[in-house]
XYZ file of C-alpha atoms in Angstrom:
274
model
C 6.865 -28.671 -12.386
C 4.626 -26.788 -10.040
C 1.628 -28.713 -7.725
C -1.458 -27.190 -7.285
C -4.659 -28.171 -5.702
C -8.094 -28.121 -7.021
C -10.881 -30.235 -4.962
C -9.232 -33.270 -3.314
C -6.720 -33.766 -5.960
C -3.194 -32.403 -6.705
C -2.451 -31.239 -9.738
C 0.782 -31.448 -11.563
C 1.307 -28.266 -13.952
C 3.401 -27.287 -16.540
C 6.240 -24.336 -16.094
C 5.022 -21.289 -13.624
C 1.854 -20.936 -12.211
C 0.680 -18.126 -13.722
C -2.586 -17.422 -11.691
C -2.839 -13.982 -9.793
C -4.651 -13.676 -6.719
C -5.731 -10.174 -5.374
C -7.232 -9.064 -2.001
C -8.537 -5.671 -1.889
C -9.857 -4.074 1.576
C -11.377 -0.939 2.429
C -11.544 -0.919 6.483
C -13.387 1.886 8.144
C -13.037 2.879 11.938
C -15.540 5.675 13.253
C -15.519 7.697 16.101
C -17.435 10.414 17.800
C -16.068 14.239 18.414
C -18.253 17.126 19.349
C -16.200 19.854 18.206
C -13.287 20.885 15.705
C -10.243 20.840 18.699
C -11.575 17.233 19.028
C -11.642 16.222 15.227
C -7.988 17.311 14.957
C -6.804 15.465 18.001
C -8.465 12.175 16.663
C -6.969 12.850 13.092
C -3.411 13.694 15.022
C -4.071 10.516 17.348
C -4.851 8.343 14.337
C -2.119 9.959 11.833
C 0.559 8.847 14.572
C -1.597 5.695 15.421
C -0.899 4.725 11.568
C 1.711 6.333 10.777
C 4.100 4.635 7.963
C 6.271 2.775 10.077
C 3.759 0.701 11.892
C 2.067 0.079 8.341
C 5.291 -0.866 7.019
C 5.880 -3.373 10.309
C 1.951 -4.576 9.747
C 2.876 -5.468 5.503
C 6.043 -7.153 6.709
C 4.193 -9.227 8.775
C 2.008 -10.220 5.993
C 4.632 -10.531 3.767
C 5.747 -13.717 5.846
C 2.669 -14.965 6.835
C 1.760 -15.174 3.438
C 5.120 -16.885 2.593
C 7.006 -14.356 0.715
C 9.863 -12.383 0.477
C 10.427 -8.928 0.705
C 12.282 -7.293 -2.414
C 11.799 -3.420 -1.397
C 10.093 -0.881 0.419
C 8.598 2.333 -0.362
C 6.801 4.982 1.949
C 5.544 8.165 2.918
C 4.102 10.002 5.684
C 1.916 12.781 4.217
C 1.078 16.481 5.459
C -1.139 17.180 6.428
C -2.319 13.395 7.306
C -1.795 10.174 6.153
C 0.306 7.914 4.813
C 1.549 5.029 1.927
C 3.728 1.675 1.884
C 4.108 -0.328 -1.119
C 6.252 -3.834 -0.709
C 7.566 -5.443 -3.071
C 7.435 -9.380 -3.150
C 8.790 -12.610 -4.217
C 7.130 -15.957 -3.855
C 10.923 -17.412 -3.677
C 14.018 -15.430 -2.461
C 16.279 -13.467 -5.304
C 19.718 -14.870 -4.644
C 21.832 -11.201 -3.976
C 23.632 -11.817 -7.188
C 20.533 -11.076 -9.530
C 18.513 -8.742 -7.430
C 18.065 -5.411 -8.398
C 20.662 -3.030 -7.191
C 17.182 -0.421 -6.326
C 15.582 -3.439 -4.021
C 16.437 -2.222 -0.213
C 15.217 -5.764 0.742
C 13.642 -4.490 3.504
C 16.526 -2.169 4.861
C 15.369 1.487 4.880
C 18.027 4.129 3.942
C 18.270 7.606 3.266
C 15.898 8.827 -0.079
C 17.987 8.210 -3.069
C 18.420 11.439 -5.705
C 17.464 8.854 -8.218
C 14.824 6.248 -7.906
C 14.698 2.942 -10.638
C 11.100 1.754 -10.058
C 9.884 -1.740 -11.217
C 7.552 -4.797 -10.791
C 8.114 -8.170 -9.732
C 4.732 -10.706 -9.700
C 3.590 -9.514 -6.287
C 3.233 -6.541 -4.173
C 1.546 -5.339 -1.063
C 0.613 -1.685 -0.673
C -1.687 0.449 2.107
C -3.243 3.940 1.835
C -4.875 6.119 5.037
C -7.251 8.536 4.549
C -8.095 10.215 8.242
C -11.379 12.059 7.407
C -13.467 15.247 9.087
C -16.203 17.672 8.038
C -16.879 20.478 10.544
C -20.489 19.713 9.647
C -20.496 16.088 11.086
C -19.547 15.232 14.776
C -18.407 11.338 13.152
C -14.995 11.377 11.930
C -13.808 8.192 9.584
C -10.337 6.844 9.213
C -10.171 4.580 5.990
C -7.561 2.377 5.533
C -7.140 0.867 1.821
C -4.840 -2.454 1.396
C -3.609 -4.137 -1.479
C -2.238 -7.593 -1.790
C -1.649 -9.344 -4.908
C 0.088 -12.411 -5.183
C 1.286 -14.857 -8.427
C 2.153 -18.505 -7.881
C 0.990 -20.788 -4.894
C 1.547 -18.272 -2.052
C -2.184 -16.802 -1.354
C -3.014 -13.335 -0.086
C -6.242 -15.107 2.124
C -3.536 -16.115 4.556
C -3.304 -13.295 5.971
C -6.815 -12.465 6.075
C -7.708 -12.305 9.744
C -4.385 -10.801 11.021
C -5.546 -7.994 8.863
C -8.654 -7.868 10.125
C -7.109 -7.837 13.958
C -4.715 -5.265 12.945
C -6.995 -2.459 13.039
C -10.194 -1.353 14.466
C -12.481 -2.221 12.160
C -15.642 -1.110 12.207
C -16.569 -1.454 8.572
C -15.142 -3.988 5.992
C -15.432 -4.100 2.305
C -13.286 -7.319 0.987
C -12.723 -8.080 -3.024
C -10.822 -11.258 -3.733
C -10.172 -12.452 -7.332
C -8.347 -14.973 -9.479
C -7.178 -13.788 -12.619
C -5.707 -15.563 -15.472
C -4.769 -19.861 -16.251
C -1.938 -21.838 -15.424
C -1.788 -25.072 -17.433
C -1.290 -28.597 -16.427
C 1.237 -31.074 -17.714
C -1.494 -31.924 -20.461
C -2.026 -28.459 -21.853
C -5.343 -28.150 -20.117
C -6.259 -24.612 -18.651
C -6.987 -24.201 -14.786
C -8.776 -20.721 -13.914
C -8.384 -21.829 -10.066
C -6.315 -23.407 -8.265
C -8.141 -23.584 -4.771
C -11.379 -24.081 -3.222
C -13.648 -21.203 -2.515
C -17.302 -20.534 -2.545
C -16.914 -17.330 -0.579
C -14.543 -15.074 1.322
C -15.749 -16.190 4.408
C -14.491 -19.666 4.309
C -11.244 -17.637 5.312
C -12.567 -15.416 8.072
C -12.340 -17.523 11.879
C -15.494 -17.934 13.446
C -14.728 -15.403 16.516
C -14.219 -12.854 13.936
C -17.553 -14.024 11.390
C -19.755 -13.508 14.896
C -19.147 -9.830 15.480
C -20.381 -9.075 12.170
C -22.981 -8.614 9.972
C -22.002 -10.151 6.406
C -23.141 -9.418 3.227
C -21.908 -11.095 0.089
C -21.741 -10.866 -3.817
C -19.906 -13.277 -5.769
C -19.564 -13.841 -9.390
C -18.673 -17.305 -9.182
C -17.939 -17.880 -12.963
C -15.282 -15.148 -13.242
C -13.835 -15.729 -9.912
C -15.030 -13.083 -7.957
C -16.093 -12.446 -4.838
C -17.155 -9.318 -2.707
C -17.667 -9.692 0.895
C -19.345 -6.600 3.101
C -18.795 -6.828 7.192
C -20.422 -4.349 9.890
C -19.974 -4.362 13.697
C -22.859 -5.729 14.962
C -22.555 -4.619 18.639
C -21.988 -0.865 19.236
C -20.123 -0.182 22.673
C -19.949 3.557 23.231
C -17.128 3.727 25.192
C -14.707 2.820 21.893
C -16.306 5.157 20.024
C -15.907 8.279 22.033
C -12.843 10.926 21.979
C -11.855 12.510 25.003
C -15.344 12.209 26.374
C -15.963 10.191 29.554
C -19.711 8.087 28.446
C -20.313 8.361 32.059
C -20.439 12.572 31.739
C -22.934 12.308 29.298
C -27.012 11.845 29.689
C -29.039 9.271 28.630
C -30.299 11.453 25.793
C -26.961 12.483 24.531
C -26.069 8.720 24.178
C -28.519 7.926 22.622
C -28.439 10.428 19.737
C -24.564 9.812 19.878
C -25.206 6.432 18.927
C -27.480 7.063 16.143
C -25.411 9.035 14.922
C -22.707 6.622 14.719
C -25.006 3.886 13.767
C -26.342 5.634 10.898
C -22.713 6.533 9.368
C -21.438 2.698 9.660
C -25.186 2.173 7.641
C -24.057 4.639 5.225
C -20.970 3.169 4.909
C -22.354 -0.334 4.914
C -24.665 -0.097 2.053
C -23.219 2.584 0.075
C -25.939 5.318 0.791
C -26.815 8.789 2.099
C -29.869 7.815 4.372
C -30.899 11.440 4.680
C -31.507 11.189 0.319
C -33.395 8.076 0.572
């Protein structure tokens, strides 16, 4: 029997619980560069920044926080930027007798000729996407992250270290339940936690530096959280240039410039078409 907890009351179910819980985040970090020699050294600073090991460290590190165990490891640094890991979890650890002679368990060796791929009930996975346009002095680095969970370990655990772990300037968040788990009576349970929105899960120090928006479909299990910076110091958002070398003017426009591309971001629009 499994125990799960709905309002103030345990619950006793029957067999596995079968509920899946996914967190989805898009997190956006901006910066300023005048020129193209600047836009590559930001991608090249930020493609090392983020490169596959560190990602791989940061999913490990959710991986335990979240109270799981690591079955295997993929990843990739790409060329000419950016990179993947995929983790594959357990809620409980496989005894080495049944795991899957593929599963590295963590321990990276050389790429095998031949590559089994499967699925257990969970995984973690994170995508970069370092962005420029020789047309626009703002260059983005997007960082996509996956974590989907089965059983009574929960992905929202790990919320704020995720958060912390990179500079995040914009944040789109999607968390949803899927499926039923049954109790010892045969009775369906959608839900097996409290939640009327993400940011029950977000600590205070975090919620005040943002600007929130949020959509939830309540009945399906759904909800869709939107964070923005709220205070814009131009000193983090500037490459290679000193703020002090600059004008009044020039920081000014800088900063509208920045402003309006976390405001595209933000709501999902190009200003300039509105």
């Amino acid at each position: 029997m499994k125990l799960a907890k709905t309002g103030n009351s345990k619950i006793k179910l029957y067999g596995f619980n079968n509920l899946t819980k996914s967190l989805s985040f898009n997190i956006y970090d901006v910066c300023y560069t005048k020129n193209d020699e600047e836009r590559k050294r930001y991608i090249d600073y930020i493609d090392e920044q983020y490169n596959s090991e560190r990602l791989t460290k940061i999913l490990t590190n959710v991986t335990e926080m979240i109270g799981a165990n690591v079955l295997n490891i993929a990843k990739q640094d790409y060329d000419p930027q950016g990179a993947s890991v995929t983790i594959l979890i357990s809620e409980e650890e496989v005894p080495l007798y049944v795991l899957d002679p593929s599963c590295n368990r963590g321990i990276m060796t050389p790429t095998r000729e031949n590559i089994v791929a499967h699925l257990d009930k969970s995984h973690i996975t994170v995508h970069t996407y370092p962005e420029s346009h020789p047309k626009n002095e703002i260059c983005t680095f997007r960082v996509d992250i996956d974590v989907s969970t089965c059983g009574t370990i929960s992905p929202l655990n790990a919320l704020n270290y995720l958060i912390q772990s990179f500079d995040s300037d914009i944040i789109t968040i999607d968390y949803r339940v899927r499926g039923f788990t049954r109790d010892v009576h045969g009775q369906k349970h959608f839900i097996d936690h409290d939640i009327s929105s993400i940011q029950n899960y977000i600590d205070g120090d975090i919620l005040r530096r943002y600007d929130l928006i949020d959509m939830n479909v309540y009945q399906s299990n759904i909800f869709h959280t939107k964070m923005k910076i709220k205070n814009l110091d131009l000193s983090n958002y500037l490459f290679d240039i000193k703020e002090e070398e600059l004008t009044e003017f020039e920081k000014d426009d800088i900063a509208k410039k920045l402003n309006r591309e976390m405001t595209e971001i933000f709501y999902g629009i190009n200003i300039n078409n509105v």
